[in-house]
Every structure is written in structure tokens, then in C-alpha cells.
Short mmCIF file of C-alpha atoms in Angstrom, two decimals:
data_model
loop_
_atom_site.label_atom_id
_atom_site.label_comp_id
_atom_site.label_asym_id
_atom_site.label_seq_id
_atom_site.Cartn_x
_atom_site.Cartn_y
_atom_site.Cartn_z
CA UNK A 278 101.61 -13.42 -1.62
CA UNK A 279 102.05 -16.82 0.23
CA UNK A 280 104.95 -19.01 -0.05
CA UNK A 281 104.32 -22.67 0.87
CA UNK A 282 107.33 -25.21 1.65
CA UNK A 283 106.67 -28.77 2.01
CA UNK A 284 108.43 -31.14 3.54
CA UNK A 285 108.68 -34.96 4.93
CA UNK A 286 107.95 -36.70 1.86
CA UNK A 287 110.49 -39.76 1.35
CA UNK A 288 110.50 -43.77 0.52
CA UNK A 289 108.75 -46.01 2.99
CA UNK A 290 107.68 -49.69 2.65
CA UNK A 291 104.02 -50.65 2.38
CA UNK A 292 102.10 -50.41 5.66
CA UNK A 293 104.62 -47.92 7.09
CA UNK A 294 104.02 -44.57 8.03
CA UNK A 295 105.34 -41.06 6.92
CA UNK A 296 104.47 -37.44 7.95
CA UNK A 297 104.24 -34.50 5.29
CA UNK A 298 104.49 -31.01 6.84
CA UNK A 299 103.65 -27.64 4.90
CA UNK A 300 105.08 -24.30 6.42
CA UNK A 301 103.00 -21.01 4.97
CA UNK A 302 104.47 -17.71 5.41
CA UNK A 303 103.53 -14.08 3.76
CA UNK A 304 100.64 -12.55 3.59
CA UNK A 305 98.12 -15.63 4.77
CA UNK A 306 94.91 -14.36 5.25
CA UNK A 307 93.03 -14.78 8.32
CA UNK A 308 90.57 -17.69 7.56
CA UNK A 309 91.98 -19.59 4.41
CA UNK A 310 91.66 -23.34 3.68
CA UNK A 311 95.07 -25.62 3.36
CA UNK A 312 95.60 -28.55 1.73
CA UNK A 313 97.33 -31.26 -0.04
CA UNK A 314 96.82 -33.06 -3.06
CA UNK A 315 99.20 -35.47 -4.87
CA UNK A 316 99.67 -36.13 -8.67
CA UNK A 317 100.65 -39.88 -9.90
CA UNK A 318 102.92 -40.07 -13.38
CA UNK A 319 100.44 -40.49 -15.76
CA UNK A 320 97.43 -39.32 -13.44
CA UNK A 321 95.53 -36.37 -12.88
CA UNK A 322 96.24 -34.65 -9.46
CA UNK A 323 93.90 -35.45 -6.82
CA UNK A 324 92.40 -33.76 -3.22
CA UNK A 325 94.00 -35.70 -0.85
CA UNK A 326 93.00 -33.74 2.36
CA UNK A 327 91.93 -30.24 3.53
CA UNK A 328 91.17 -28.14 6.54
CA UNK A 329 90.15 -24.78 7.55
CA UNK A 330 91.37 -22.03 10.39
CA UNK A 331 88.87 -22.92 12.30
CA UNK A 332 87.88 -26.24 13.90
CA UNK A 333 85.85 -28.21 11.64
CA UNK A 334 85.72 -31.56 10.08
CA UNK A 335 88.34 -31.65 7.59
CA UNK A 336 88.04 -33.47 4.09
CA UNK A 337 89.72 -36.19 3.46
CA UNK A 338 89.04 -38.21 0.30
CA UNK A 339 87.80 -41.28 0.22
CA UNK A 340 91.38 -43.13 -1.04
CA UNK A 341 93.34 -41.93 2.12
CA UNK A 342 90.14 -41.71 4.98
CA UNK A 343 90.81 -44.27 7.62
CA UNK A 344 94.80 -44.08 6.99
CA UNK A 345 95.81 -40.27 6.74
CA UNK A 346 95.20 -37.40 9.55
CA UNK A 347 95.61 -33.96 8.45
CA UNK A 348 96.08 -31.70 10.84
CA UNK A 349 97.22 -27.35 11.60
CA UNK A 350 99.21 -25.47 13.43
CA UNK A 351 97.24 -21.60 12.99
CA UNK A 352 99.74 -19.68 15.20
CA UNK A 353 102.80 -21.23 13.49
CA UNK A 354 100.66 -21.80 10.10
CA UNK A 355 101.96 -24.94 9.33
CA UNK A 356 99.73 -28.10 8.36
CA UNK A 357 100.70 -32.02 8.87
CA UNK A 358 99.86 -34.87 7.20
CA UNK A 359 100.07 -37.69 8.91
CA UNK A 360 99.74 -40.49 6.52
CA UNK A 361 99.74 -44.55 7.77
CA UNK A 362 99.26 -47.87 6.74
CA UNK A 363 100.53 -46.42 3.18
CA UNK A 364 99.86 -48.29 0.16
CA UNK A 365 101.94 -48.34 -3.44
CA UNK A 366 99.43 -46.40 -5.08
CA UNK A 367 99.79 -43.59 -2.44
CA UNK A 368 103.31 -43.15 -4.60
CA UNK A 369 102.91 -39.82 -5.98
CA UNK A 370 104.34 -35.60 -5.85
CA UNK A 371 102.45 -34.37 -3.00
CA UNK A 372 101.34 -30.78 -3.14
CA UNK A 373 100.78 -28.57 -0.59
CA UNK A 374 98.05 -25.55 -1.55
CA UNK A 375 96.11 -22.99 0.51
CA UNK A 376 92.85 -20.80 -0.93
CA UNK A 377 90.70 -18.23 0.39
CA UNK A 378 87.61 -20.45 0.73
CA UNK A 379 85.99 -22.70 2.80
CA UNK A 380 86.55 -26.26 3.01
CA UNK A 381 85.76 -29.18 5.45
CA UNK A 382 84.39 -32.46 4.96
CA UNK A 383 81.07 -31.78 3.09
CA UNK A 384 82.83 -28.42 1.24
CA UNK A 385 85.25 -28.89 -0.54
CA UNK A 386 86.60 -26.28 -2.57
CA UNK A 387 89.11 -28.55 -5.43
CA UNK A 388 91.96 -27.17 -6.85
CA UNK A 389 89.97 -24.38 -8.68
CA UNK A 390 89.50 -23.11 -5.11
CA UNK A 391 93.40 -22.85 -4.12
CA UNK A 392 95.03 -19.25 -4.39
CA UNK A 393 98.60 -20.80 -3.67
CA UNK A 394 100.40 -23.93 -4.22
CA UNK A 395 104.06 -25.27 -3.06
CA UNK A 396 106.73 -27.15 -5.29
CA UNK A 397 105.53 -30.87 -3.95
CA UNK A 398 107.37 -33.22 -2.52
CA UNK A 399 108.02 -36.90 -3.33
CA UNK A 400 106.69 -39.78 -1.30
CA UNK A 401 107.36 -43.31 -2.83
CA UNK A 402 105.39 -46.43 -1.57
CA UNK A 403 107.38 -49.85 -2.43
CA UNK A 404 105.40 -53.16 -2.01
#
């Protein structure tokens, strides 16, 4: 099993910035794809950002690319999300997950593809 813990997520004005971090720990496999998605009241969740073990391009989706950098730590398996310039409708739970698949920019696996997921945490965007 793999426990993920996310943290960083918080209140922040529009334009400002705010870091999300995810800390794995357990049984993580070698190779394994993290990411984070993020679920609106009243919306269906959504694949925010993802990368792999190894150095590729990550995904981000199209909503975020330009304003959020994801990044990860494989020795201390933790993953960042540095998120900037945030807008209100980046309000939402944000949701760390990790799979045993591949991802990067031009694979990307969706939530189908994630073994594990963490309890969320909030980040709310005020205008």
C-alpha cells in the first residue's frame, strides 16, 4: 500500500501564488506516475498535472499550463505543485494520486490510471 499526505493548500487572493506538496510513503513502486487533480462543488474532478520517476515532460492540462509547475522529489518521494498567477476558478479540493503507469505530457493516464489517492486539500481563490 501507499499512503499519500497533501499539504499547502490554503486561501490566497487572485494573482497570488501557493505551493501544494504531496509526501508518498509505503510500498511505492519503482517507476509510478504522481499527480494531482482537483474537484470544484458541483464539478467533476479534473487532471490538473502529472509526472513520472523519470525525467520527462510532465502533463499539465490546458486550464493550469503557463501558471502551475509540478515538480518531484524521487529520493524523498514527494511531489510539488507550484501553482501562480491563480485564478477564482482554480478554487477547488486538490487531490494528490499516484498509479503504476506512465504519464507525461502526450500520456496521460486519467484517474482510471491512479492506484492511490490522498484525502485533498483545500485551496480557495478570492477575486
Amino acid at each position: 500500500q501507499v499512503q499519500l499526505v497533501e499539504s499547502g493548500g490554503g486561501s490566497a487572493q487572485a494573482g497570488g501564488s501557493l505551493r501544494l506538496r504531496c509526501a508518498a510513503s509505503g510500498s511505492t513502486p519503482i517507476n509510478y506516475c504522481m499527480a494531482w487533480f482537483r474537484q470544484a462543488p458541483g464539478k467533476e474532478r479534473e487532471g490538473v498535472a502529472a509526472i513520472y520517476t523519470r525525467s520527462n515532460v510532465p502533463y499539465l492540462a490546458d486550464s493550469v499550463r503557463g501558471r502551475f509547475t509540478i515538480s518531484r522529489d524521487n529520493v524523498l518521494n514527494t511531489m510539488n505543485l507550484e501553482m501562480n498567477n491563480l485564478k477564482p476558478e482554480d478554487t477547488a479540493m486538490y487531490y494528490c494520486a499516484a498509479g503504476r503507469t506512465y504519464c507525461s505530457a502526450t500520456s496521460w493516464p486519467g484517474d482510471g490510471g491512479m492506484d492511490y489517492w490522498g484525502k485533498g486539500t483545500p485551496v480557495t481563490i478570492s477575486s
